[in-house]
XYZ file of C-alpha atoms in Angstrom:
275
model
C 13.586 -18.638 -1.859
C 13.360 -15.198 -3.387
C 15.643 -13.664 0.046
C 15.256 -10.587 -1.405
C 11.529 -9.832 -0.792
C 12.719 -9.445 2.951
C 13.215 -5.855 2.661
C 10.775 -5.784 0.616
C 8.256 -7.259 2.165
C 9.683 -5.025 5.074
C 8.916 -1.940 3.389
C 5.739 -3.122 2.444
C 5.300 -3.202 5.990
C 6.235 -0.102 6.829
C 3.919 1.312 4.174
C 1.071 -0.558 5.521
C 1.581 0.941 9.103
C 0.562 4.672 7.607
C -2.793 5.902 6.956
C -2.211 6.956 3.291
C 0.273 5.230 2.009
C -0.646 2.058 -0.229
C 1.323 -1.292 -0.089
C 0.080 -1.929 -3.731
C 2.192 1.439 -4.449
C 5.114 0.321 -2.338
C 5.211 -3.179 -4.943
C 4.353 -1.198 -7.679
C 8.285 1.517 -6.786
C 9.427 -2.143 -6.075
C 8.390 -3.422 -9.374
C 6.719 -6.561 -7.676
C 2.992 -5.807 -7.738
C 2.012 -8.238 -11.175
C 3.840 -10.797 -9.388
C 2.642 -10.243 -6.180
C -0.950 -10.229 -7.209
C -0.195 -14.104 -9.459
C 1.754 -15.468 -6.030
C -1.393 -14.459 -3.931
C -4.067 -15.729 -6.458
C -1.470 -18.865 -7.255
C -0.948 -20.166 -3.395
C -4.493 -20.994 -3.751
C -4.652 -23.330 -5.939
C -3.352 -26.613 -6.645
C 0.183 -25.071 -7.861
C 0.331 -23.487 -4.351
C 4.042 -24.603 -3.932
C 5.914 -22.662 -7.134
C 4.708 -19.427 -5.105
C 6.424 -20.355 -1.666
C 9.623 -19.202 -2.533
C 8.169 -15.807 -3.708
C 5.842 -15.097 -0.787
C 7.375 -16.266 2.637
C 10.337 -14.255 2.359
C 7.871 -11.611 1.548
C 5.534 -12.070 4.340
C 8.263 -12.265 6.675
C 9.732 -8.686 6.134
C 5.699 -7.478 6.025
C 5.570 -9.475 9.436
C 9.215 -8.133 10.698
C 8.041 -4.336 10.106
C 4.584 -4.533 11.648
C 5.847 -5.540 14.825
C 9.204 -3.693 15.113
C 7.959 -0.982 13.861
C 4.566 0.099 15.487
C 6.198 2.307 17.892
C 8.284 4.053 15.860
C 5.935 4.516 13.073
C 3.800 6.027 15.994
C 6.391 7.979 17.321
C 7.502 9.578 14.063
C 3.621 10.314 12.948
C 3.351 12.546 16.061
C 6.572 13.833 16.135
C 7.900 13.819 12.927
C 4.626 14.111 11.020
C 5.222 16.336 8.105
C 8.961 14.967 7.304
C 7.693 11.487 7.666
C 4.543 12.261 5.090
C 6.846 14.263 2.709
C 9.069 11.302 2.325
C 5.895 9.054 1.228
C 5.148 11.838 -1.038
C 8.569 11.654 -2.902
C 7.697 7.979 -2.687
C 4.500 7.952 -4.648
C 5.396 10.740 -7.179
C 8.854 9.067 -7.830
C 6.752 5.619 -9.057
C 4.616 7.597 -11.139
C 6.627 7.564 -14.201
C 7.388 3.958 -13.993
C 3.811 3.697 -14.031
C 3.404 5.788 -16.814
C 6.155 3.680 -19.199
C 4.109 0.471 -18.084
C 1.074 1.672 -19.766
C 2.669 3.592 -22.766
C 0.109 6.103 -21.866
C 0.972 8.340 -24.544
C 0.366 5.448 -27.084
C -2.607 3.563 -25.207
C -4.644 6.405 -23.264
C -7.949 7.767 -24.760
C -9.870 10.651 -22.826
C -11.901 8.233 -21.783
C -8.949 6.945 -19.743
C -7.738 10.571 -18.327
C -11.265 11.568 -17.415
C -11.452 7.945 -15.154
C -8.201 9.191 -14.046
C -9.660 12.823 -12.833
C -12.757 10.845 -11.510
C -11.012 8.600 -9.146
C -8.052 11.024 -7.876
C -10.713 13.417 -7.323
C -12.947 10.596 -5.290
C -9.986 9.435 -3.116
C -8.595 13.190 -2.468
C -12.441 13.699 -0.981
C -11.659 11.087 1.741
C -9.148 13.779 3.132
C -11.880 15.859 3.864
C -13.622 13.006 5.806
C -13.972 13.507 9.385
C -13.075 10.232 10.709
C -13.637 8.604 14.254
C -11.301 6.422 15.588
C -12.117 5.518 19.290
C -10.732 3.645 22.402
C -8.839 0.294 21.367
C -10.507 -2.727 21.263
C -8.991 -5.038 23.604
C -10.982 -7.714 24.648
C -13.285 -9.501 21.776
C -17.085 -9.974 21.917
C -19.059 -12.042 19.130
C -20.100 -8.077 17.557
C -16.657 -7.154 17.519
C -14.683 -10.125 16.497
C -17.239 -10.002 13.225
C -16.504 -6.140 12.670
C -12.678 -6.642 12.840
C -12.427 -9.246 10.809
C -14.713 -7.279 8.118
C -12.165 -4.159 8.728
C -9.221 -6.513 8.248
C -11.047 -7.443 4.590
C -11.597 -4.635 3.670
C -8.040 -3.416 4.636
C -6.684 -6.011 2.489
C -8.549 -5.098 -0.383
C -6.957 -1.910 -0.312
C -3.655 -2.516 0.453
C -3.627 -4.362 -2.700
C -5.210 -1.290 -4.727
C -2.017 1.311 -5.185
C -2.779 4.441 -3.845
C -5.631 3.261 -1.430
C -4.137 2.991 2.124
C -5.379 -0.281 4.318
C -4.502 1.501 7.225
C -6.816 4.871 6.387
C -9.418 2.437 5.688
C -9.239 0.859 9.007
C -9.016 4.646 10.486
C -12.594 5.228 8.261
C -13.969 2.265 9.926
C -12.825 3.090 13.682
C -10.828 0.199 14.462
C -6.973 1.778 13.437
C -5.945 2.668 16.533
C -7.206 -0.526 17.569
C -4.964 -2.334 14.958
C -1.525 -0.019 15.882
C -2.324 -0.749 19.944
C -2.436 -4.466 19.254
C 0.557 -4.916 17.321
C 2.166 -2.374 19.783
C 1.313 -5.085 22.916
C 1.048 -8.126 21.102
C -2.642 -8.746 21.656
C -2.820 -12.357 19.621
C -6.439 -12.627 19.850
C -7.032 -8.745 17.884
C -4.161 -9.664 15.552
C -5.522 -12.828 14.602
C -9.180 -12.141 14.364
C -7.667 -9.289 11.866
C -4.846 -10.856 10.133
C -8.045 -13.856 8.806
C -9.904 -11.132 7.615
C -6.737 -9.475 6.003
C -5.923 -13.462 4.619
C -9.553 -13.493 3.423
C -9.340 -10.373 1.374
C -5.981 -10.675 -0.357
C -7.504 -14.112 -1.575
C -10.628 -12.341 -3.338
C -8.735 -9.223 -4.004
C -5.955 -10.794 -5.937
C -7.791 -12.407 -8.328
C -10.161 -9.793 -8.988
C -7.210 -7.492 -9.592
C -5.395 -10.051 -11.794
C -8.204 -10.670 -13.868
C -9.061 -6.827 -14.563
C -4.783 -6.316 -15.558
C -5.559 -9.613 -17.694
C -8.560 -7.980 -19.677
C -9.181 -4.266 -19.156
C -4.983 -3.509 -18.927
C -5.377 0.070 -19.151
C -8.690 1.069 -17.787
C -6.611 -0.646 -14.853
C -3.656 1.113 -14.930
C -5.736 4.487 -15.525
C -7.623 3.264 -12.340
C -4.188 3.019 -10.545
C -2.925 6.335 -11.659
C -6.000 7.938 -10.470
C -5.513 6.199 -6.956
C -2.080 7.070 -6.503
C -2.828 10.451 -7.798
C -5.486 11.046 -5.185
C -3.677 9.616 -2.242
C -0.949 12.767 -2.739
C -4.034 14.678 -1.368
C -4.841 11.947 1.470
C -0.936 12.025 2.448
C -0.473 15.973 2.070
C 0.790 17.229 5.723
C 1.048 20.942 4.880
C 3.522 23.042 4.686
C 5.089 23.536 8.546
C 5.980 26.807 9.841
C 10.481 27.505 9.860
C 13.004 27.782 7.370
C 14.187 24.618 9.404
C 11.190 22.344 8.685
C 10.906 23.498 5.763
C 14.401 22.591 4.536
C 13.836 18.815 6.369
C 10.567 18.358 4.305
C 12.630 18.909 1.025
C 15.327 16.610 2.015
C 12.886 13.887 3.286
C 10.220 14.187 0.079
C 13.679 14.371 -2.014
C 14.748 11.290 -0.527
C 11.419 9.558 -0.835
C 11.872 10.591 -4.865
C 15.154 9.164 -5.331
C 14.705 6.223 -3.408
C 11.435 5.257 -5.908
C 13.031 6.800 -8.948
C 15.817 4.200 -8.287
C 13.400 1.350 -7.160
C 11.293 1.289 -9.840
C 13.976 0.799 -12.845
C 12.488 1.250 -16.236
C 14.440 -1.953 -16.787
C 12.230 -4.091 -15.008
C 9.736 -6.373 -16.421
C 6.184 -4.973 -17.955
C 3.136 -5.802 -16.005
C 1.353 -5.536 -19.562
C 3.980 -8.755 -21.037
C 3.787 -11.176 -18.227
């Protein structure tokens, strides 16, 4: 058992909890995500066991964090708000270099590859400006919505995968976050399970769809991904908050964020592109 993917997994979690913030960016600081996506695609199929080890340690920190960590995440998001965003921000500009060396942009990138880059940062900083509606929690399941929140927990998935694409602000686009965050909060089994299949469903598809594009089109991939993570600075952005105070706690917080990714995602660790 890889016993190390608990805090992982954990952060992963945690990452997954905040409209904005991708779990495919937290594996990428991690320096997880190629192996992540092959241990997905992998426990489907008939070699299913060689990727235990990998993802049950995993799956319990993701597990661990969801429900611990619900009411906290809420708490800090509407009382902390701008430190807690900051520090996500030091998190996802910290990984980009990492990124960067991965692709040997310098060597590998055409303009063809910045413009996609421009394209898609540009497309995903637009959802900021998206007025989204996120009404009363679901709490008791119907036929209609049992087959919407298991469509919101596939498409979730499919982002969370995706760095810099946030499963949680998808689920806020599609009106069913808060209730996601309510039934973790109170344990509603039915809501978590009708979700967590369509989450299941859409890492299965997901995974090998993203496998296969690293596989063949490696860099219009990565370009993709630097685009995404790019864009979701925009998506995560707070503002700047009023007081020398604040403004002091945002520094240390998005500094924090940056060290903690800087030192995450070693330049030592293996390249997605060799594996």
């Amino acid at each position: 058992m890889h016993w190390k993917n608990l805090y992982r997994g954990f952060f992963m979690g945690v990452s997954d909890l905040i409209p904005g913030v991708s779990g495919g960016t937290i594996a990428f600081i991690l320096g997880i995500y190629d192996e992540l996506l092959a241990s997905i695609s992998g426990f489907f199929s008939k070699e299913w066991k060689k990727y235990i080890g990998f993802l049950v340690p995993l799956g319990i920190g993701v597990v661990i964090a969801l429900l611990s960590l619900s009411k906290v995440m809420e708490y800090l998001l509407e009382h902390h708000h701008a430190p807690t965003q900051f520090f996500f921000m030091g998190l996802i500009i910290g990984v980009l270099p990492f990124i960067a060396k991965q692709a040997d942009v310098k060597k590998n990138f055409t303009i063809g590859h910045f413009i996609l880059i421009i394209v898609l940062g540009v497309a995903l900083a637009s959802t900021k400006f998206i007025h989204t509606g996120d009404p009363t929690p679901i709490t008791q399941l119907t036929i209609s919505t049992t087959i919407g929140l298991f469509f919101a927990g596939w498409a979730a998935s499919m982002a969370m995968l995706l760095p810099g694409i946030s499963g949680s602000f998808i689920l806020l686009l599609l009106g069913v976050y808060s209730t996601a965050i309510a039934a973790l909060s109170n344990f509603n089994i039915p809501v978590i399970a009708v979700i967590g299949a369509g989450v299941i469903v859409g890492f299965i598809v997901s995974s090998k769809l993203i496998s296969y594009l690293l596989s063949h089109y490696t860099y219009l991939t990565f370009a993709a991904i630097i685009g995404l993570i790019i864009g979701s600075l925009v998506v995560v952005y707070p503002g700047i908050p009023s007081g020398v105070f604040n403004i002091i706690l945002i520094f240390i917080t998005f500094m924090a964020g940056f060290f903690v990714a800087m030192l995450s995602s070693s330049p030592n660790k293996a390249s997605v592109v060799n594996r």
